[in-house]
Tab-separated table of C-alpha atoms and ligand atoms in Angstrom:
chain	number	residue	atom	x	y	z
A	852	MET	CA	49.663	-3.384	13.297
A	853	SER	CA	50.189	-0.801	16.039
A	854	SER	CA	47.917	1.797	14.439
A	855	LEU	CA	45.209	-0.899	14.420
A	856	ASN	CA	45.868	-1.526	18.108
A	857	ASN	CA	45.549	2.198	18.729
A	858	ALA	CA	42.291	2.268	16.816
A	859	ILE	CA	40.955	-0.650	18.867
A	860	GLU	CA	41.988	1.072	22.098
A	861	TRP	CA	40.380	4.297	20.953
A	862	ILE	CA	37.105	2.421	20.288
A	863	GLU	CA	37.247	0.933	23.789
A	864	SER	CA	37.761	4.400	25.276
A	865	SER	CA	34.822	5.759	23.217
A	866	ARG	CA	32.242	3.567	24.950
A	867	ASP	CA	30.456	6.562	26.528
A	868	ASP	CA	30.591	8.617	23.341
A	869	MET	CA	29.093	5.712	21.414
A	870	THR	CA	26.305	5.399	23.955
A	871	GLN	CA	25.670	9.155	23.809
A	872	PHE	CA	25.588	8.997	20.020
A	873	MET	CA	22.973	6.230	20.123
A	874	LEU	CA	20.790	8.146	22.579
A	875	GLU	CA	20.794	11.154	20.252
A	876	MET	CA	20.199	9.194	17.062
A	877	LEU	CA	17.410	6.976	18.420
A	878	LYS	CA	15.479	10.055	19.563
A	879	ILE	CA	15.007	10.833	15.887
A	880	LYS	CA	12.081	8.651	14.937
A	881	ALA	CA	12.808	7.135	11.516
A	882	VAL	CA	9.906	4.817	10.784
A	883	ASN	CA	9.829	3.638	7.173
A	884	PRO	CA	7.467	5.911	5.162
A	885	ALA	CA	5.686	2.962	3.480
A	886	GLY	CA	3.235	2.874	6.390
A	887	GLY	CA	3.146	6.673	6.774
A	888	GLY	CA	6.246	6.893	8.992
A	889	LYS	CA	8.323	10.076	9.244
A	890	GLY	CA	11.851	11.070	10.170
A	891	GLU	CA	14.071	8.871	7.990
A	892	TYR	CA	15.211	12.040	6.185
A	893	GLU	CA	15.956	13.807	9.448
A	894	ARG	CA	18.001	10.883	10.659
A	895	ALA	CA	19.933	10.857	7.380
A	896	MET	CA	20.748	14.558	7.843
A	897	PHE	CA	21.878	13.852	11.403
A	898	MET	CA	24.222	11.154	10.100
A	899	LYS	CA	25.522	13.389	7.336
A	900	LYS	CA	26.433	16.020	9.915
A	901	ARG	CA	28.131	13.451	12.151
A	902	LEU	CA	30.249	12.138	9.288
A	903	GLU	CA	31.246	15.659	8.264
A	904	GLU	CA	32.121	16.596	11.839
A	905	ALA	CA	34.445	13.587	11.930
A	906	GLY	CA	36.255	14.963	8.882
A	907	LEU	CA	34.937	12.182	6.644
A	908	ASN	CA	33.827	12.841	3.069
A	909	VAL	CA	30.115	12.250	2.476
A	910	THR	CA	28.158	11.749	-0.721
A	911	GLN	CA	24.393	12.104	-0.616
A	912	HIS	CA	22.414	9.920	-3.030
A	913	ASP	CA	18.808	11.094	-3.334
A	914	VAL	CA	16.115	8.795	-4.684
A	915	PRO	CA	12.836	10.556	-5.600
A	916	ASP	CA	9.761	9.491	-3.630
A	917	THR	CA	6.601	11.583	-3.878
A	918	ARG	CA	5.122	10.019	-0.745
A	919	VAL	CA	7.477	11.878	1.604
A	920	ALA	CA	7.380	15.613	2.407
A	921	GLU	CA	11.033	16.079	1.375
A	922	GLY	CA	10.378	14.495	-2.041
A	923	VAL	CA	13.469	12.295	-1.768
A	924	ARG	CA	14.813	9.384	0.211
A	925	VAL	CA	18.420	9.865	1.245
A	926	ASN	CA	21.302	7.387	1.124
A	927	LEU	CA	24.794	8.315	2.275
A	928	THR	CA	28.214	6.968	1.399
A	929	THR	CA	31.616	7.731	2.817
A	930	LEU	CA	34.985	6.336	1.832
A	931	LEU	CA	38.381	5.976	3.491
A	932	GLU	CA	41.051	5.404	0.903
A	933	GLY	CA	42.937	2.131	1.218
A	934	GLU	CA	46.369	0.842	0.182
A	935	GLU	CA	44.647	-0.963	-2.679
A	936	ARG	CA	42.484	1.734	-4.258
A	937	GLY	CA	40.757	-0.305	-6.940
A	938	ARG	CA	38.580	-2.250	-4.540
A	939	THR	CA	36.297	-1.368	-1.663
A	940	LEU	CA	35.093	-3.201	1.384
A	941	TRP	CA	31.588	-1.869	1.938
A	942	MET	CA	29.747	-1.922	5.232
A	943	ALA	CA	26.023	-1.302	4.920
A	944	ALA	CA	23.572	-0.251	7.620
A	945	HIS	CA	20.018	1.029	7.304
A	946	LEU	CA	18.559	4.270	8.645
A	947	ASP	CA	14.885	3.321	8.766
A	948	THR	CA	13.048	1.313	11.400
A	949	VAL	CA	9.761	-0.540	11.675
A	950	PRO	CA	6.982	1.079	13.780
A	951	GLU	CA	6.968	0.486	17.535
A	952	GLY	CA	3.866	-1.744	17.481
A	953	SER	CA	1.605	-1.789	20.536
A	954	ARG	CA	2.849	0.722	23.108
A	955	GLU	CA	1.520	-1.291	26.029
A	956	PHE	CA	4.220	-3.907	25.441
A	957	TRP	CA	6.986	-1.333	25.902
A	958	ALA	CA	8.343	-0.724	29.413
A	959	THR	CA	9.720	2.671	28.286
A	960	ASP	CA	8.917	5.109	25.457
A	961	PRO	CA	10.343	3.593	22.233
A	962	TYR	CA	11.476	7.057	21.091
A	963	VAL	CA	12.990	8.200	24.371
A	964	PRO	CA	15.981	5.860	24.466
A	965	VAL	CA	17.298	4.860	27.886
A	966	VAL	CA	20.296	2.955	29.240
A	967	LYS	CA	19.586	0.126	31.664
A	968	GLU	CA	22.014	-2.572	32.777
A	969	GLY	CA	24.445	-2.078	29.918
A	970	LYS	CA	21.713	-2.000	27.267
A	971	ILE	CA	20.263	0.831	25.226
A	972	PHE	CA	16.496	0.478	24.833
A	973	GLY	CA	14.541	2.078	21.981
A	974	ARG	CA	13.003	1.330	18.591
A	975	GLY	CA	15.837	0.763	16.140
A	976	ALA	CA	18.493	0.261	18.845
A	977	GLU	CA	19.444	-3.138	17.469
A	978	ASP	CA	17.854	-2.927	14.034
A	979	ASN	CA	19.913	-1.204	12.711
A	980	GLY	CA	21.194	1.474	15.122
A	981	GLN	CA	23.957	-0.681	16.526
A	982	ALA	CA	25.444	-1.178	13.056
A	983	ILE	CA	25.256	2.550	12.280
A	984	CYS	CA	27.095	3.366	15.494
A	985	SER	CA	29.704	0.596	15.224
A	986	THR	CA	30.572	1.392	11.608
A	987	LEU	CA	30.769	5.152	12.328
A	988	PHE	CA	33.125	4.658	15.269
A	989	ALA	CA	35.256	2.153	13.345
A	990	LEU	CA	35.671	4.795	10.617
A	991	LYS	CA	36.491	7.503	13.163
A	992	ALA	CA	39.018	5.291	14.936
A	993	LEU	CA	40.899	4.432	11.742
A	994	LYS	CA	40.967	8.041	10.630
A	995	LYS	CA	42.079	9.361	14.019
A	996	MET	CA	44.835	6.798	14.461
A	997	GLY	CA	46.022	6.995	10.866
A	998	ALA	CA	45.348	3.305	10.282
A	999	LYS	CA	45.085	2.935	6.513
A	1000	PRO	CA	42.573	0.337	5.336
A	1001	LYS	CA	43.877	-2.501	3.135
A	1002	MET	CA	41.366	-1.859	0.370
A	1003	ASN	CA	39.124	1.237	0.478
A	1004	LEU	CA	36.681	1.172	3.341
A	1005	GLY	CA	33.247	2.363	2.272
A	1006	VAL	CA	30.310	2.785	4.590
A	1007	VAL	CA	26.815	3.156	3.195
A	1008	TYR	CA	23.785	4.236	5.210
A	1009	VAL	CA	20.666	3.298	3.278
A	1010	SER	CA	16.990	4.162	3.426
A	1011	ASP	CA	14.037	1.848	2.938
A	1012	GLU	CA	15.468	-1.465	4.100
A	1013	GLU	CA	12.310	-2.304	6.012
A	1014	SER	CA	10.086	-2.000	2.958
A	1015	GLY	CA	11.893	-3.636	0.057
A	1016	SER	CA	14.912	-1.302	-0.495
A	1017	LYS	CA	13.443	0.261	-3.667
A	1018	TYR	CA	14.616	3.686	-2.467
A	1019	GLY	CA	17.728	2.356	-0.796
A	1020	VAL	CA	20.309	-0.215	-1.747
A	1021	ILE	CA	18.598	-1.342	-4.985
A	1022	PRO	CA	18.929	1.987	-6.889
A	1023	LEU	CA	22.488	2.355	-5.549
A	1024	LEU	CA	23.356	-1.061	-6.970
A	1025	GLU	CA	21.663	-0.180	-10.264
A	1026	LYS	CA	23.699	3.027	-10.438
A	1027	GLY	CA	26.844	0.879	-10.351
A	1028	LEU	CA	28.109	2.336	-7.091
A	1029	PHE	CA	29.439	-1.047	-6.028
A	1030	LYS	CA	31.751	-3.150	-8.211
A	1031	PRO	CA	31.519	-6.948	-8.497
A	1032	THR	CA	35.096	-7.194	-7.178
A	1033	ASP	CA	34.151	-5.260	-4.015
A	1034	LEU	CA	33.307	-7.000	-0.758
A	1035	ALA	CA	30.316	-6.306	1.444
A	1036	LEU	CA	29.501	-6.709	5.099
A	1037	VAL	CA	25.913	-6.278	6.253
A	1038	PRO	CA	25.655	-6.133	10.058
A	1039	ASP	CA	21.897	-6.692	10.108
A	1040	ALA	CA	21.481	-10.211	11.469
A	1041	GLY	CA	23.513	-12.277	13.853
A	1042	THR	CA	23.746	-14.309	17.009
A	1043	PRO	CA	24.397	-13.425	20.688
A	1044	ASP	CA	28.022	-14.620	20.523
A	1045	GLY	CA	28.799	-13.549	16.959
A	1046	SER	CA	29.896	-17.031	15.942
A	1047	GLN	CA	27.818	-17.334	12.761
A	1048	ILE	CA	28.653	-15.679	9.461
A	1049	GLU	CA	25.729	-15.753	7.047
A	1050	ILE	CA	26.912	-16.183	3.459
A	1051	ALA	CA	23.975	-17.654	1.577
A	1052	GLU	CA	20.208	-17.604	1.468
A	1053	LYS	CA	17.758	-19.981	-0.045
A	1054	SER	CA	15.622	-18.587	-2.847
A	1055	ILE	CA	12.100	-17.735	-1.746
A	1056	LEU	CA	9.062	-18.699	-3.790
A	1057	TRP	CA	5.571	-18.038	-2.472
A	1058	LEU	CA	2.746	-19.346	-4.624
A	1059	LYS	CA	-0.928	-18.539	-4.689
A	1060	ILE	CA	-2.823	-21.396	-6.339
A	1061	THR	CA	-6.370	-20.764	-7.544
A	1062	THR	CA	-8.384	-23.812	-8.598
A	1063	LYS	CA	-11.684	-23.368	-10.422
A	1064	GLY	CA	-14.419	-26.009	-10.824
A	1065	LYS	CA	-18.208	-25.731	-10.640
A	1066	GLN	CA	-20.199	-25.091	-7.472
A	1067	VAL	CA	-23.289	-27.284	-6.874
A	1068	HIS	CA	-25.421	-28.729	-4.065
A	1069	GLY	CA	-23.631	-31.197	-1.798
A	1070	SER	CA	-26.090	-33.971	-2.666
A	1071	THR	CA	-25.466	-33.820	-6.426
A	1072	PRO	CA	-21.719	-33.560	-6.902
A	1073	GLU	CA	-21.980	-35.221	-10.321
A	1074	LYS	CA	-23.561	-32.018	-11.672
A	1075	GLY	CA	-20.552	-29.878	-10.697
A	1076	LEU	CA	-16.810	-30.035	-10.351
A	1077	ASN	CA	-15.366	-30.019	-6.846
A	1078	ALA	CA	-12.581	-27.432	-6.832
A	1079	ARG	CA	-11.474	-28.509	-3.362
A	1080	ARG	CA	-10.798	-32.101	-4.477
A	1081	ALA	CA	-8.869	-30.946	-7.539
A	1082	ALA	CA	-6.906	-28.502	-5.386
A	1083	MET	CA	-6.017	-31.236	-2.885
A	1084	LYS	CA	-4.846	-33.506	-5.714
A	1085	PHE	CA	-2.724	-30.719	-7.057
A	1086	ALA	CA	-1.259	-29.932	-3.641
A	1087	LEU	CA	-0.327	-33.554	-2.967
A	1088	GLN	CA	1.121	-34.142	-6.434
A	1089	LEU	CA	3.069	-30.894	-6.279
A	1090	ASP	CA	4.359	-31.771	-2.823
A	1091	ASP	CA	5.511	-35.215	-4.038
A	1092	THR	CA	7.041	-33.953	-7.257
A	1093	LEU	CA	9.029	-31.108	-5.708
A	1094	HIS	CA	10.303	-33.231	-2.851
A	1095	SER	CA	11.388	-36.060	-5.144
A	1096	LYS	CA	12.927	-33.812	-7.792
A	1097	TYR	CA	14.900	-31.340	-5.651
A	1098	LEU	CA	16.739	-33.687	-3.357
A	1099	ALA	CA	20.062	-31.926	-2.937
A	1100	MET	CA	21.408	-31.331	0.570
A	1101	ASP	CA	23.723	-28.486	1.498
A	1102	SER	CA	25.115	-28.694	5.015
A	1103	LEU	CA	25.672	-24.921	5.051
A	1104	PHE	CA	21.934	-24.627	5.640
A	1105	ASP	CA	19.740	-25.664	8.505
A	1106	PRO	CA	17.604	-27.468	7.401
A	1107	PRO	CA	20.026	-28.676	4.683
A	1108	ALA	CA	17.348	-29.426	2.052
A	1109	SER	CA	15.017	-27.223	0.024
A	1110	THR	CA	11.609	-26.923	1.683
A	1111	PHE	CA	8.212	-26.942	-0.041
A	1112	GLU	CA	5.311	-26.381	2.317
A	1113	PRO	CA	1.597	-26.141	1.645
A	1114	THR	CA	0.571	-23.401	4.089
A	1115	LYS	CA	-2.468	-21.143	3.947
A	1116	CYS	CA	-5.931	-21.922	2.508
A	1117	ASP	CA	-8.505	-19.209	1.890
A	1118	ALA	CA	-12.015	-19.897	3.193
A	1119	ASN	CA	-14.236	-21.341	0.468
A	1120	VAL	CA	-17.969	-21.978	0.967
A	1121	ASP	CA	-19.843	-21.059	4.185
A	1122	ASN	CA	-21.785	-24.274	4.544
A	1123	VAL	CA	-21.063	-27.984	4.621
A	1124	ASN	CA	-23.623	-28.936	1.985
A	1125	THR	CA	-22.175	-26.997	-0.930
A	1126	VAL	CA	-19.565	-28.396	-3.289
A	1127	PRO	CA	-17.035	-25.559	-3.685
A	1128	GLY	CA	-16.378	-24.222	-7.163
A	1129	LEU	CA	-13.337	-22.223	-6.094
A	1130	ASP	CA	-10.313	-23.064	-3.970
A	1131	VAL	CA	-7.364	-20.852	-3.111
A	1132	GLN	CA	-4.291	-22.295	-1.418
A	1133	TYR	CA	-0.658	-21.304	-0.929
A	1134	PHE	CA	2.819	-22.847	-0.896
A	1135	ASP	CA	5.926	-21.463	0.818
A	1136	CYS	CA	9.020	-22.818	-0.969
A	1137	ARG	CA	12.628	-22.183	0.154
A	1138	VAL	CA	14.921	-23.472	-2.534
A	1139	LEU	CA	18.637	-24.197	-2.329
A	1140	PRO	CA	20.731	-21.739	-4.391
A	1141	GLN	CA	21.765	-24.457	-6.886
A	1142	TYR	CA	18.251	-24.670	-8.331
A	1143	PRO	CA	17.159	-21.708	-10.491
A	1144	LEU	CA	13.557	-20.741	-9.704
A	1145	LYS	CA	12.728	-20.760	-13.426
A	1146	GLU	CA	13.445	-24.475	-13.469
A	1147	VAL	CA	11.299	-25.046	-10.375
A	1148	MET	CA	8.434	-23.054	-11.914
A	1149	LYS	CA	8.592	-25.186	-15.074
A	1150	GLU	CA	8.183	-28.299	-12.950
A	1151	ILE	CA	5.226	-26.729	-11.152
A	1152	GLU	CA	3.625	-25.900	-14.512
A	1153	SER	CA	3.894	-29.506	-15.654
A	1154	VAL	CA	2.150	-30.744	-12.504
A	1155	LYS	CA	-0.546	-28.137	-13.101
A	1156	LEU	CA	-1.186	-29.374	-16.676
A	1157	ARG	CA	-1.307	-32.988	-15.500
A	1158	VAL	CA	-3.819	-32.291	-12.714
A	1159	GLU	CA	-5.960	-30.066	-14.966
A	1160	LYS	CA	-6.194	-32.921	-17.456
A	1161	GLU	CA	-6.933	-35.455	-14.748
A	1162	THR	CA	-9.654	-33.407	-13.011
A	1163	GLY	CA	-11.084	-30.995	-15.580
A	1164	ALA	CA	-10.521	-28.080	-13.217
A	1165	THR	CA	-8.509	-25.009	-14.185
A	1166	ILE	CA	-5.562	-24.086	-12.021
A	1167	GLN	CA	-3.902	-20.693	-11.938
A	1168	ILE	CA	-0.529	-20.191	-10.293
A	1169	ASP	CA	0.609	-16.719	-9.183
A	1170	PRO	CA	4.000	-16.253	-7.547
A	1171	MET	CA	3.408	-13.778	-4.677
A	1172	GLN	CA	7.098	-13.543	-3.984
A	1173	SER	CA	9.948	-14.813	-6.104
A	1174	GLU	CA	13.387	-13.944	-4.774
A	1175	GLU	CA	16.197	-15.653	-6.618
A	1176	ASN	CA	19.283	-16.182	-4.455
A	1177	THR	CA	21.482	-18.233	-6.730
A	1178	ASN	CA	24.761	-16.493	-5.847
A	1179	PRO	CA	25.977	-17.717	-2.468
A	1180	THR	CA	29.227	-16.195	-1.245
A	1181	PRO	CA	31.950	-18.888	-1.209
A	1182	THR	CA	33.043	-20.057	2.253
A	1183	GLN	CA	36.651	-19.187	1.328
A	1184	SER	CA	35.821	-15.635	0.168
A	1185	PRO	CA	38.128	-12.925	1.616
A	1186	ILE	CA	35.216	-11.313	3.470
A	1187	VAL	CA	34.555	-14.588	5.288
A	1188	GLU	CA	38.263	-15.187	5.930
A	1189	LYS	CA	38.735	-11.663	7.306
A	1190	LEU	CA	35.790	-12.036	9.668
A	1191	LYS	CA	36.933	-15.457	10.834
A	1192	THR	CA	40.427	-14.151	11.569
A	1193	ALA	CA	39.107	-11.078	13.389
A	1194	LEU	CA	36.796	-13.175	15.558
A	1195	LYS	CA	39.576	-15.633	16.320
A	1196	GLN	CA	42.041	-12.874	17.217
A	1197	LEU	CA	39.706	-10.559	19.120
A	1198	ARG	CA	37.342	-13.047	20.754
A	1199	GLY	CA	38.969	-16.464	20.518
A	1200	LEU	CA	35.966	-17.645	18.497
A	1201	GLU	CA	35.826	-20.265	15.753
A	1202	ALA	CA	33.144	-18.635	13.619
A	1203	LYS	CA	31.174	-20.741	11.164
A	1204	PRO	CA	29.756	-19.748	7.766
A	1205	ILE	CA	26.052	-20.584	7.487
A	1206	GLY	CA	23.118	-20.282	5.115
A	1207	ILE	CA	19.656	-19.113	6.130
A	1208	GLY	CA	16.101	-19.466	4.872
A	1209	GLY	CA	16.068	-16.048	3.210
A	1210	GLY	CA	15.375	-12.369	3.754
A	1211	THR	CA	18.307	-9.885	4.147
A	1212	VAL	CA	19.722	-7.129	1.900
A	1213	GLY	CA	22.819	-9.300	1.553
A	1214	ALA	CA	20.873	-10.998	-1.243
A	1215	TYR	CA	20.893	-7.797	-3.373
A	1216	PHE	CA	24.675	-7.452	-3.150
A	1217	ARG	CA	25.171	-11.144	-3.937
A	1218	ARG	CA	22.909	-10.878	-6.964
A	1219	LYS	CA	25.379	-8.319	-8.366
A	1220	GLY	CA	28.178	-10.827	-7.821
A	1221	ILE	CA	29.567	-9.093	-4.717
A	1222	ASP	CA	30.875	-11.430	-2.015
A	1223	THR	CA	28.799	-10.582	1.033
A	1224	ALA	CA	28.745	-11.626	4.653
A	1225	VAL	CA	25.855	-10.797	6.965
A	1226	TRP	CA	27.208	-10.633	10.474
A	1227	SER	CA	26.796	-8.891	13.819
A	1228	THR	CA	26.577	-9.683	17.524
A	1229	ILE	CA	23.004	-9.254	18.685
A	1230	ASP	CA	20.391	-10.861	20.915
A	1231	ASP	CA	17.928	-10.777	17.993
A	1232	LEU	CA	15.354	-8.279	19.255
A	1233	ALA	CA	14.572	-6.827	15.818
A	1234	HIS	CA	10.966	-5.627	15.402
A	1235	GLN	CA	10.089	-6.600	18.985
A	1236	PRO	CA	8.879	-4.409	21.840
A	1237	ASN	CA	11.629	-3.357	24.295
A	1238	GLU	CA	14.196	-3.684	21.513
A	1239	TYR	CA	17.698	-3.055	22.829
A	1240	CYS	CA	21.340	-3.059	21.862
A	1241	LYS	CA	24.010	-4.231	24.286
A	1242	ILE	CA	26.671	-1.548	24.674
A	1243	GLU	CA	29.236	-4.341	24.913
A	1244	ASN	CA	28.249	-5.708	21.489
A	1245	MET	CA	28.233	-2.261	19.888
A	1246	VAL	CA	31.790	-1.560	21.087
A	1247	HIS	CA	33.175	-4.988	20.248
A	1248	ASP	CA	31.603	-5.116	16.787
A	1249	ALA	CA	33.252	-1.754	16.015
A	1250	LYS	CA	36.612	-3.355	16.868
A	1251	VAL	CA	35.888	-6.232	14.480
A	1252	PHE	CA	35.066	-3.720	11.720
A	1253	ALA	CA	38.328	-1.831	12.317
A	1254	TYR	CA	40.202	-5.116	12.270
A	1255	ILE	CA	38.761	-6.481	9.025
A	1256	ALA	CA	39.242	-3.133	7.267
A	1257	THR	CA	42.959	-3.008	8.011
A	1258	THR	CA	44.042	-6.640	7.662
B	1054	ZN	ZN1	17.416	-4.462	9.854
C-alpha cells in the first residue's frame, strides 16, 4: 500500500509537469483527417517519445490510410507488467480531436493553449487530452515508485476516435490485442464530480423511411396515391407497435425505457395543391441492450408489410445507423468495483453505475466481451469553443488510475 501512497504523492507533486505536458501536447494540432485535418501522426510521435523517455516500452500499431501524407494512422500501446500476468487492465485515450469550429467563439487561439484560473484552454484539452495526460502520469508514478499493478496495466493511445475508429480501436480489437478476460477503462465521458460510472449504452437505430405513391393534382386525389398519408399511417402504426412491444424498463438508464422517436421529414412538394407521390421520414430509436436490433427490425418489417397492404404504397426502410450494444458491463464487474472503491477512498464519493443513450468507444470493447467502464471527471466541454480541462481533475483522475491499477 505504501508504494501506492508514494505514487499518489508523486502525482500530486507533478501538477506543474502535467500542466507543462498538456501545453506542449495541445500545441500539436491533431484534427481528425476525415475532414482534411492534420497532425494526428505528429501527436502520436510526440507521445511515443514521451513514453520512451519515461522508460516505458512502446509498441506502434500502424493502420494504412491513403488519405494522410504519412500513409498510416498510428496507435500506441504500452504495458506495465502486473502480479497477475495473464490479464490486463487497459486504459484507452484518443489522440485526435474535432476541428475548432468558428474561431470567433474562442476567447483564445484553440491551438495556443493557455492556463487561466486553474484551467487549461485549447482544442482537445478535455477531449481527450486530459485522459492522455492522466494515464501517462499514472504510468510514470507507478513505475517510478515501484508500485506493481495487480494485473498488467496497459495504456492505449488510439487514432480516429472522432470519426468512427476504423483506423483506431476497431482494427486493434480485430487483431486480438485485447482479450475478453481483460478489463477496460475509457476516460472519455464523465461528470463534474466523477460520481457516475457509465457501464452500458442503448443500441442505436436510425431509420430512413421512403414511401412511394403517385403524385397528382390536389383536386383529384382519387387519381393518385398520397404518399404523405401512407407515410403518416406507417409512422403512427410503427410508433404504437414499438412502444407496446418493447416495454422493458431498466433503471440503470435515464430514461429507463427504450425510445422510438419520429424525427426528421424531408421536404416533399413545393406547393399546397399537389398530392405528394414521395415522402421521406426518419426515426431515431434507442433500444435497451436486452432487445437485439435484428428482432426490432423484424417487427418494423411486419408493420411495413401491413401498411403497404392497407394503403397500396411502397415503403422502403434503410437503417442509416445500426449500432448493437447488447453487452452491458455488469454492475458488479471488477472494473466497476475498483472504480467505486477508488472514488470512495480518494474522494469520499458513492459513485453510481449508469447507462447512457449511446455513442462512446466503450461499446467496441463491450462488443468483444470486455468489461468496460467509461469514466472521468470533466465539466463536459467536448467539441465546444473554449474547451478546457481543469488541472485539478487531471491530477485527481491520475490518482484514481494509479489506485485502480494497484488494488
Ligand atoms: Zn473523446
